Coordinates of C-alpha atoms in Angstrom, one line a residue:
M56 CA 27.5 84.0 156.3
M57 CA 30.6 83.9 153.7
H58 CA 32.3 81.7 156.2
W59 CA 29.7 79.1 156.4
C60 CA 29.0 79.1 152.6
Q61 CA 32.7 78.2 152.3
K62 CA 32.4 75.1 154.6
L63 CA 29.5 73.9 152.9
A64 CA 30.9 74.0 149.6
A65 CA 34.0 71.8 151.0
L66 CA 31.3 69.3 152.5
F67 CA 29.5 69.2 149.1
V68 CA 32.8 68.5 147.2
L69 CA 33.8 65.7 149.8
S70 CA 30.2 64.0 149.3
S71 CA 30.6 64.2 145.4
L72 CA 34.2 62.4 145.7
A73 CA 32.9 59.6 148.0
F74 CA 30.3 58.7 145.8
A75 CA 32.0 58.7 142.4
N76 CA 32.7 55.5 140.5
D77 CA 36.4 55.7 139.6
L78 CA 37.3 56.8 143.2
D79 CA 39.6 54.6 144.7
A80 CA 38.9 53.2 148.3
E81 CA 42.2 54.1 149.6
C82 CA 42.5 57.7 148.4
G83 CA 38.9 58.4 149.5
S84 CA 39.8 57.0 153.1
E85 CA 42.8 59.9 153.2
W86 CA 40.0 62.7 153.2
K87 CA 39.3 64.1 156.4
K88 CA 36.5 66.6 157.8
D89 CA 39.2 68.6 159.5
D90 CA 41.5 69.0 156.3
I91 CA 38.5 70.0 154.3
I92 CA 37.1 72.4 156.4
H93 CA 40.7 74.2 157.0
M94 CA 41.3 73.7 153.2
E95 CA 42.5 77.1 151.6
Q96 CA 41.1 78.7 148.7
P97 CA 42.1 77.3 145.2
T98 CA 44.7 79.4 143.3
C99 CA 45.2 79.7 139.6
K100 CA 48.2 78.3 138.7
A101 CA 50.2 77.8 135.6
P102 CA 50.2 74.4 134.2
S103 CA 53.6 73.1 135.1
F104 CA 55.0 70.1 133.0
A105 CA 57.8 67.6 134.1
Q106 CA 61.5 68.5 133.4
P107 CA 63.6 65.5 131.8
E108 CA 65.9 63.8 134.2
H109 CA 69.3 64.6 132.4
D110 CA 68.0 68.3 132.6
I111 CA 67.3 68.2 136.5
M112 CA 71.1 66.3 136.9
F113 CA 72.5 69.2 135.0
R114 CA 71.3 71.8 136.6
S115 CA 72.2 70.4 139.9
F116 CA 75.8 69.7 138.8
Y117 CA 75.8 73.5 137.8
L118 CA 74.4 74.9 140.4
N119 CA 76.5 72.7 143.1
T120 CA 79.9 73.7 141.1
P121 CA 82.0 76.7 142.1
K122 CA 82.0 79.7 139.8
F123 CA 85.3 80.8 138.3
N124 CA 86.6 83.7 140.0
I125 CA 89.3 85.6 137.8
S126 CA 90.6 87.3 140.8
S127 CA 91.9 84.1 142.3
H128 CA 93.9 83.2 139.5
I129 CA 95.6 86.6 138.8
P130 CA 98.8 88.3 140.5
E131 CA 98.7 90.0 143.6
Y132 CA 99.8 93.4 141.8
L133 CA 96.9 93.1 139.4
S134 CA 94.4 92.3 142.1
D135 CA 93.4 96.2 142.7
I136 CA 92.7 96.9 139.2
K137 CA 89.3 97.6 138.1
W138 CA 88.7 95.2 135.3
E139 CA 85.1 96.2 135.1
A140 CA 85.9 99.7 134.1
L141 CA 88.9 98.7 131.7
W142 CA 86.5 96.9 129.7
R143 CA 83.9 99.4 129.7
A144 CA 86.5 102.0 128.6
F145 CA 87.5 99.4 126.2
H146 CA 84.2 99.3 124.7
D147 CA 83.6 102.8 124.9
A148 CA 86.9 103.4 122.5
V149 CA 85.7 100.8 120.0
V150 CA 82.2 102.3 119.5
G151 CA 83.7 105.7 119.5
T152 CA 86.3 104.6 116.9
M153 CA 83.4 102.5 114.8
D154 CA 81.2 105.9 115.1
C155 CA 84.1 108.2 113.9
I156 CA 84.6 106.1 111.0
L157 CA 80.9 106.2 110.2
L158 CA 81.2 110.0 110.6
W159 CA 84.1 110.2 108.3
V160 CA 82.4 107.9 105.5
R161 CA 79.3 110.2 105.8
F162 CA 81.4 113.3 105.6
Y163 CA 83.1 111.8 102.5
H164 CA 80.0 110.8 101.0
L165 CA 78.5 114.1 101.6
A166 CA 81.4 115.8 99.8
A167 CA 81.5 113.9 97.0
I168 CA 78.0 114.9 96.0
P169 CA 78.8 118.5 95.1
L170 CA 81.8 117.6 93.2
L171 CA 80.2 115.1 91.3
R172 CA 77.4 117.5 90.6
T173 CA 80.2 120.3 89.9
L174 CA 81.9 117.7 87.5
S175 CA 78.7 116.9 85.7
V176 CA 77.7 120.3 85.2
I177 CA 81.2 121.1 84.0
V178 CA 80.8 118.1 81.3
D179 CA 77.3 119.4 80.5
A180 CA 78.5 123.1 79.8
L181 CA 81.6 122.1 78.0
L182 CA 80.1 118.9 75.9
P183 CA 77.8 121.2 73.7
H184 CA 80.6 123.6 72.6
A185 CA 82.7 120.3 71.7
L186 CA 79.9 119.0 69.6
S187 CA 79.3 122.4 68.3
L188 CA 83.1 122.7 67.3
A189 CA 83.3 119.4 66.2
Q190 CA 80.1 119.8 64.0
A191 CA 81.5 123.6 62.8
L192 CA 85.0 121.7 61.8
S193 CA 83.4 119.1 59.9
Q194 CA 81.4 121.8 57.8
V195 CA 84.5 123.7 57.2
V196 CA 86.5 120.7 55.8
L197 CA 83.2 119.9 54.0
R198 CA 82.8 123.1 52.0
L199 CA 86.6 123.3 51.0
E200 CA 87.3 122.0 47.2
W201 CA 88.2 118.2 46.9
Y202 CA 91.9 119.2 46.3
Y203 CA 92.3 121.1 49.5
Q204 CA 90.3 118.1 51.3
L205 CA 93.1 115.9 49.8
L206 CA 95.7 118.1 50.7
L207 CA 94.5 118.4 54.1
G208 CA 94.6 114.5 54.3
V209 CA 98.0 114.3 52.9
T210 CA 99.2 116.8 55.5
I211 CA 97.4 114.9 58.5
L212 CA 98.9 111.6 57.1
L213 CA 102.6 113.2 56.8
I214 CA 102.5 114.3 60.5
V215 CA 101.5 111.1 61.5
V216 CA 104.4 109.4 59.5
V217 CA 107.0 111.8 60.8
V218 CA 106.2 111.5 64.5
R219 CA 106.3 107.8 63.9
K220 CA 109.4 107.6 62.4
G221 CA 111.3 109.7 65.0
Y222 CA 112.0 112.6 62.9
V223 CA 110.7 115.1 65.6
H224 CA 112.9 113.6 68.3
T225 CA 115.8 114.1 65.6
A226 CA 114.5 117.4 65.0
K227 CA 114.7 118.4 68.9
A228 CA 118.1 116.9 69.2
R229 CA 119.1 119.0 66.5
C230 CA 117.7 121.8 68.2
T231 CA 119.2 121.0 71.4
I232 CA 122.4 121.0 70.1
F233 CA 122.3 124.2 68.3
I234 CA 121.3 125.9 71.4
R235 CA 124.0 124.3 73.0
A236 CA 126.5 125.7 70.3
C237 CA 124.8 129.3 70.8
R238 CA 125.4 129.1 74.5
Q239 CA 129.1 128.3 74.1
R240 CA 129.5 130.9 71.4
Y241 CA 127.9 133.5 73.8
R242 CA 130.0 132.3 76.6
A243 CA 133.2 132.6 74.4
F244 CA 132.1 135.9 73.4
L245 CA 131.7 137.1 77.0
T246 CA 135.2 135.8 77.8
S247 CA 136.8 137.4 74.9
L248 CA 135.5 140.9 76.2
S249 CA 136.8 143.2 79.0
A250 CA 135.3 143.2 82.6
K251 CA 133.3 146.3 82.0
S252 CA 132.1 145.1 78.5
R253 CA 131.2 141.8 79.8
L254 CA 129.1 143.2 83.0
A255 CA 127.4 145.3 80.3
M256 CA 126.7 142.5 78.0
I257 CA 125.2 140.5 81.1
L258 CA 123.3 143.3 82.5
L259 CA 121.6 144.5 79.2
P260 CA 118.8 141.6 78.9
H261 CA 118.0 142.5 82.3
V262 CA 117.4 146.1 82.0
L263 CA 115.7 145.5 78.5
Y264 CA 113.1 143.1 80.7
S265 CA 112.4 145.9 83.3
G266 CA 111.8 148.5 80.7
V267 CA 109.3 146.3 79.0
A268 CA 107.6 145.6 82.6
Y269 CA 107.5 149.2 83.6
A270 CA 106.3 150.1 80.0
L271 CA 103.5 147.8 79.5
P272 CA 101.1 148.8 82.4
V273 CA 101.7 152.6 81.4
Y274 CA 100.9 152.0 77.5
A275 CA 99.1 149.2 77.6
P276 CA 96.9 148.7 80.9
N277 CA 93.8 147.0 79.6
S278 CA 95.5 144.7 77.1
N279 CA 95.1 140.9 77.5
F280 CA 98.8 140.5 78.3
T281 CA 98.6 142.7 81.0
T282 CA 95.3 140.9 82.5
L283 CA 96.8 137.6 81.8
L284 CA 100.0 138.5 84.0
S285 CA 97.7 139.5 86.5
S286 CA 95.6 136.6 87.1
D287 CA 96.1 133.9 89.9
L288 CA 96.2 131.1 87.4
V289 CA 99.4 132.7 85.8
T290 CA 101.0 132.7 89.5
N291 CA 100.1 129.0 90.0
I292 CA 101.4 128.0 86.5
L293 CA 104.9 130.1 87.0
L294 CA 105.1 128.8 90.5
V295 CA 104.2 125.2 90.7
I296 CA 103.4 123.5 87.5
L297 CA 105.8 125.0 85.2
P298 CA 108.7 124.2 87.6
L299 CA 107.4 120.7 88.0
V300 CA 107.1 119.8 84.5
R301 CA 110.5 121.2 83.4
S302 CA 112.2 119.4 86.3
I303 CA 110.3 116.1 85.1
S304 CA 111.8 116.5 81.6
V305 CA 115.1 117.5 82.8
L306 CA 115.5 114.4 85.1
R307 CA 114.0 112.0 82.2
S308 CA 116.4 113.1 80.0
F309 CA 119.4 112.5 82.5
R310 CA 118.0 109.0 83.3
I311 CA 117.7 108.3 79.8
K312 CA 121.3 109.1 78.9
V313 CA 122.4 107.2 81.8
A314 CA 120.6 104.3 80.8
N315 CA 121.7 104.6 77.2
A316 CA 125.5 105.1 78.5
S317 CA 125.4 101.9 80.8
S318 CA 123.8 99.8 77.9
T319 CA 126.5 101.2 75.7
S320 CA 129.4 100.0 78.0
S321 CA 127.5 96.6 78.4
L322 CA 128.3 96.0 74.8
P323 CA 131.4 94.6 73.3
I324 CA 134.4 97.1 72.9
Q325 CA 134.3 98.9 69.7
R326 CA 136.5 101.1 68.3
T327 CA 136.0 104.6 69.4
T328 CA 137.1 107.9 68.1
R329 CA 138.1 111.4 69.5
S330 CA 135.2 112.9 68.1
S331 CA 132.5 110.4 69.8
T332 CA 134.3 110.3 73.1
R333 CA 134.0 114.2 72.8
E334 CA 130.3 114.1 72.1
V335 CA 129.4 111.8 74.8
Q336 CA 131.5 114.1 77.4
S337 CA 129.7 117.2 75.7
S338 CA 126.5 115.5 76.3
M339 CA 127.2 114.6 79.8
D340 CA 128.3 118.2 80.5
S341 CA 125.3 119.6 79.2
E342 CA 123.1 117.2 81.2
K343 CA 125.1 118.1 84.2
S344 CA 124.9 122.1 83.9
T345 CA 120.9 121.5 83.2
L346 CA 120.5 119.8 86.7
Q347 CA 122.6 122.4 88.4
S348 CA 120.4 125.0 86.8
E349 CA 117.3 123.4 88.1
L350 CA 118.7 122.8 91.3
R351 CA 119.3 126.2 91.6
F352 CA 115.8 127.5 90.9
W353 CA 114.8 125.2 93.7
I354 CA 117.1 126.7 95.8
V355 CA 115.7 129.9 95.3
W356 CA 112.3 128.6 95.5
S357 CA 112.9 126.9 98.9
C358 CA 114.5 130.2 100.2
G359 CA 111.6 132.4 99.3
F360 CA 109.1 130.2 100.8
C361 CA 111.3 129.6 104.1
L362 CA 111.7 133.5 104.1
M363 CA 107.9 134.2 103.6
S364 CA 107.0 131.9 106.2
I365 CA 109.3 133.4 109.1
S366 CA 108.6 136.7 108.4
S367 CA 104.9 136.1 108.9
F368 CA 105.5 134.8 112.3
F369 CA 107.3 138.1 113.3
I370 CA 105.6 140.9 111.4
P371 CA 101.9 141.5 111.7
S372 CA 99.4 140.7 109.4
F373 CA 98.1 144.1 108.5
V374 CA 102.0 145.3 107.8
T375 CA 102.3 142.2 105.4
A376 CA 98.7 142.8 103.6
Y377 CA 100.0 146.6 103.2
I378 CA 103.4 145.4 101.7
K379 CA 102.2 143.0 99.6
P380 CA 103.1 143.4 95.7
S381 CA 100.6 143.1 93.0
K382 CA 99.9 139.9 91.1
Y383 CA 101.3 141.8 88.2
W384 CA 105.0 142.1 89.5
S385 CA 105.0 138.7 91.2
N386 CA 104.4 137.1 88.2
L387 CA 106.7 138.8 86.1
F388 CA 109.5 138.0 89.2
L389 CA 108.7 134.5 88.6
L390 CA 108.8 135.1 84.9
W391 CA 112.4 136.4 85.1
L392 CA 113.6 133.6 87.5
Q393 CA 112.8 131.1 84.9
L394 CA 113.6 132.6 81.3
P395 CA 116.6 131.0 80.0
I396 CA 117.9 134.1 78.3
L397 CA 117.7 136.2 81.7
R398 CA 118.5 133.3 84.2
G399 CA 117.1 135.2 87.4
S400 CA 117.4 132.2 89.3
S401 CA 121.2 131.6 88.9
M402 CA 122.0 135.3 89.8
L403 CA 120.2 135.0 93.2
Y404 CA 121.6 131.6 93.7
Y405 CA 124.9 133.2 93.2
V406 CA 124.0 136.1 95.7
I407 CA 122.6 133.4 98.3
S408 CA 125.6 131.2 97.8
R409 CA 128.3 133.9 99.0
F410 CA 127.0 133.4 102.5
Y411 CA 128.0 130.0 102.3
Q412 CA 131.7 130.6 100.6
P413 CA 132.5 134.4 100.4
C414 CA 136.0 134.4 98.9
T415 CA 134.9 132.3 95.7
T416 CA 134.7 133.9 92.3
T417 CA 131.2 134.7 90.7
R418 CA 132.2 132.6 87.4
W419 CA 129.0 130.8 86.0
G420 CA 130.8 127.5 85.5
H421 CA 132.8 126.5 88.0
F422 CA 131.5 128.0 91.0
G423 CA 133.6 127.3 94.1
Q424 CA 134.8 124.2 93.4
A425 CA 138.6 124.4 94.1
N426 CA 138.6 125.2 97.9
M427 CA 135.4 122.8 99.1
T428 CA 136.5 120.2 96.9
N429 CA 140.2 120.0 98.7
A430 CA 138.6 120.3 102.0
Q431 CA 136.1 117.6 101.3
S432 CA 138.9 115.3 99.9
E433 CA 140.5 115.4 103.3
T434 CA 137.7 115.2 105.6
T435 CA 136.4 112.2 103.5
A436 CA 139.3 110.4 103.5
R437 CA 140.2 110.8 107.3
S438 CA 136.4 109.5 108.0
N439 CA 136.5 106.7 105.7
L440 CA 140.1 105.7 107.4
I441 CA 138.2 105.2 110.7
L442 CA 135.4 103.6 109.3
R443 CA 137.4 101.1 107.7
T444 CA 139.6 100.5 110.8
F445 CA 136.0 99.8 112.5
M446 CA 135.1 97.5 109.8
A447 CA 138.2 95.6 109.9
L448 CA 137.7 95.1 113.9
S449 CA 134.4 93.9 113.3
I450 CA 133.3 96.7 115.7
I451 CA 130.4 97.9 113.4
S452 CA 128.8 96.6 110.1
E453 CA 128.7 98.0 106.8
R454 CA 124.9 98.3 107.1
H455 CA 125.1 100.4 110.6
I456 CA 128.0 102.6 108.7
A457 CA 125.4 103.7 105.7
V458 CA 122.9 104.4 108.7
L459 CA 125.2 106.4 110.7
Q460 CA 126.5 108.4 107.5
D461 CA 122.9 109.2 106.4
V462 CA 122.1 110.2 110.2
W463 CA 125.1 112.3 110.2
S464 CA 124.4 114.0 106.7
Q465 CA 120.7 114.8 107.9
G466 CA 121.9 115.7 111.6
P467 CA 120.6 119.4 111.6
A468 CA 117.2 118.0 110.2
L469 CA 117.0 115.9 113.2
C470 CA 116.9 118.8 115.4
G471 CA 113.6 119.8 113.7
L472 CA 112.2 116.9 115.6
I473 CA 111.6 119.4 118.6
F474 CA 108.7 121.1 116.4
L475 CA 106.6 118.0 117.4
F476 CA 106.3 119.2 120.8
T477 CA 105.4 122.8 119.9
P478 CA 102.0 124.3 119.2
G479 CA 100.8 124.2 115.4
F480 CA 101.3 127.7 114.4
I481 CA 105.1 127.2 115.6
T482 CA 105.3 123.6 113.7
S483 CA 103.7 125.1 110.7
R484 CA 106.9 127.3 110.7
G485 CA 109.1 124.8 111.3
C486 CA 107.9 122.7 108.4
Y487 CA 109.3 125.5 106.2
I488 CA 112.6 125.6 108.0
I489 CA 113.2 121.6 107.9
G490 CA 111.2 120.9 104.6
F491 CA 112.5 123.9 102.4
G492 CA 115.6 125.8 104.4
F493 CA 117.6 122.8 105.4
P494 CA 117.2 121.3 101.6
A495 CA 118.3 124.4 100.1
H496 CA 121.5 124.4 102.7
S497 CA 122.6 120.8 101.6
V498 CA 121.8 121.4 98.0
I499 CA 124.2 124.6 97.9
L500 CA 127.0 122.6 99.8
T501 CA 126.3 119.8 97.0
L502 CA 126.7 122.3 94.1
H503 CA 129.9 123.6 95.7
R504 CA 131.3 119.6 94.9
S505 CA 132.4 118.2 91.8
N506 CA 131.1 114.8 90.2
Q507 CA 128.0 114.8 92.4
L508 CA 125.3 113.9 89.8
K509 CA 123.8 110.8 92.0
R510 CA 123.4 114.2 94.8
Y511 CA 122.0 116.0 92.0
E512 CA 119.4 113.6 91.0
W513 CA 118.4 112.7 94.4
W514 CA 117.6 116.4 95.5
L515 CA 115.7 116.9 92.0
C516 CA 113.7 113.9 93.0
Y517 CA 113.1 115.4 96.4
Y518 CA 111.9 118.8 95.1
I519 CA 109.9 117.3 92.8
V520 CA 107.9 115.6 95.3
L521 CA 108.1 118.3 97.7
A522 CA 106.3 120.8 95.1
S523 CA 103.5 118.4 94.9
V524 CA 103.2 117.8 98.5
E525 CA 103.0 121.6 99.5
Y526 CA 100.7 122.2 96.7
T527 CA 98.3 119.7 98.0
Y528 CA 98.7 120.6 101.7
Y529 CA 98.1 124.2 100.6
G530 CA 95.0 123.2 98.9
V531 CA 93.4 121.3 101.9
E532 CA 94.8 123.6 104.3
Q533 CA 91.9 126.2 104.7
A534 CA 89.5 123.3 105.1
F535 CA 91.1 120.6 107.8
S536 CA 94.1 123.0 109.5
W537 CA 91.9 122.6 112.4
V538 CA 92.1 118.7 112.6
P539 CA 94.8 117.9 115.7
L540 CA 98.5 117.1 114.6
F541 CA 97.9 118.4 111.0
Y542 CA 101.2 120.4 110.8
H543 CA 102.9 117.7 113.1
A544 CA 102.1 114.9 110.5
K545 CA 103.3 117.4 107.6
L546 CA 106.4 117.8 109.5
L547 CA 107.1 113.7 109.7
I548 CA 106.1 113.5 106.0
L549 CA 108.8 116.0 105.2
L550 CA 111.3 114.5 107.2
W551 CA 110.5 110.8 105.8
L552 CA 110.9 112.4 102.3
Q553 CA 114.6 114.0 102.4
F554 CA 116.0 111.3 104.8
P555 CA 118.5 109.1 102.5
Y556 CA 117.8 106.2 104.8
F557 CA 113.9 105.9 104.0
Q558 CA 114.2 107.3 100.5
G559 CA 110.8 108.6 100.7
A560 CA 110.9 111.0 97.3
Q561 CA 112.7 108.5 95.7
R562 CA 110.3 105.8 96.2
L563 CA 107.1 108.2 95.8
L564 CA 108.8 109.2 92.3
D565 CA 109.3 105.7 91.1
R566 CA 106.0 105.1 92.3
F567 CA 103.5 107.3 90.7
Y568 CA 105.8 109.2 88.3
A569 CA 107.5 106.0 86.6
N570 CA 105.6 105.1 83.2
V571 CA 104.1 108.4 82.9
F572 CA 106.9 111.0 83.0
V573 CA 110.2 109.5 84.5
T574 CA 111.7 106.4 82.9
K575 CA 112.9 104.3 85.9
V576 CA 116.3 103.4 86.1
G577 CA 117.8 101.3 89.0
V578 CA 119.4 103.8 91.6

C-alpha cells in the first residue's frame, strides 16, 4: 500500500510541474515516467554555498603539492632518532620547569605571610612601648626646672658639636696611642724579668679569670650575669657577631691607613723628621700586629669548627650529647679567646703552629720568621728564575703564569673537588675541611713569613665573608638540607670564595660592605 502511495505522489508531482506557467519546455521534456517511478526518497541536506574560484584553485594546488618530509632531508645517522618522542620530552621538561617555578613562587608567597605577620606583631608590640617611653621622657624633661632644661639642651648641643668637629676621633686616637704605649711598657717589663717570673706574670691573668669563672656559679648561681652567660644569644654574639664587627673595624682602619699613606706619598717631597718617620712606622707595625691578632683568632675558630665536624662523623651522637659542655663554659671559653688582656686565641695559635714549625721559639712578637723566611726566599728565587726564562722564550704569558701560581697555591684545595662525587653527609664534612681547615693551614704559613700585608688583608676578607656565609647556611640548613646537592653547592661557593683567581670573598666584601663598614681601596 505504501509503495503505491509513493508512486502516485511522484505522478502528482509530474503533473504539477507539467502545467506550471514558468516551466521551460525543454526542462519538462527531460522528465520521464521511469525516472519518476524509480526516484529516491528526498533527504534533508544542508544548504551548500558556492566557493570562490581562487579558493578552489588554492585547495587543488595544496592537495596536489607533495608534503614536506623532514626525514628525507636529515643525515642517515639521524634517521632512526625518535623526533616525536624528543619533542614530547622537551615539552614535558618545559612544562615541569614552569610548574616548579610556580610552586616555588607559591612557597615564597606562603612563607612571606607568617614573616610579615610576625614583623607586624613585633612592630605593634614595640610601638606602644616606644611611644610610652617617649612620652615618659618628655614628661620628665617638662617637670624639670628651667635651668635644668637649659643645661640639658646645652649638653646635647655640646655633644653634637664635639662629634661634628672630630674631637671624638682625636680622643679615640689618643686612647689608641695610650693603649699601645701600655702594651710596649708591659712587654718591656716582661723582658726585664727572668724566665720563671715572666711565665708567672703571663699566667697570672689566666689564673684570676679561671678563679672568677669557677666562683661565679658557686656563690651567685641565680645572678643576672650567670644567666646571661648561659644564654644562646651570648653564644651567637661571641661566636659570630663580635668577631665580624671587630674584624671589619680592623680591616677598615688598615685600609684607611694605607689610603692615607699612598695619598701622602703622592704629594710633593716635604721635609720629614725622624720622629714623624718613627710614628708612621710605629703605626704600620701596630696595624700589622692587629691584623695578625685577628688572623690568629680566625685560625682557632676554623680549627674548632673543622675538629667538631670531623669528630661528629666518627663519634656517635649520643656520646657527643653526653660530653657536650654547657653554654656557660662555652661562653666563658669564647670570652677568654677574645679578651685583649688574656689573648687566649694567641696562646692556642702558638700551640697549633708548633705542629708546623716545632723548632721555633714561643716569643709573642717575631714567631718563626727567620727559618721560614730564608727557605721561602730560596724557593721563590728559584721559581721566579724558571718563570722568567719561560716568559723570555715566549713559551708562556704573564697571565698564564698568574693563573698557574694561583693554582699552585691552592693545589690541596683542588683535591676537595672529589667531595662533589660523594654523598651529602660526607660532602658536609668536606666543606669544613676545604673551607675551614685548608685556609687555617695557609694562614699559618703566611703568618710565618714577613712583609705579607696584602696576604693578611686577603685572608681577613675571606674570613669575614666565610663567617657570614656559614652563619647563613646554618640558619637555613634545618629547612633546606633535604634539597639535592645542597652541600655540594656550599662546597663550590667556598672554593669560589678562597681561590685567588676568582677573588670571590674580595668581590663580595667590596660589593656588600663597601660604603657601610669598609672603605674600598684599589687592591
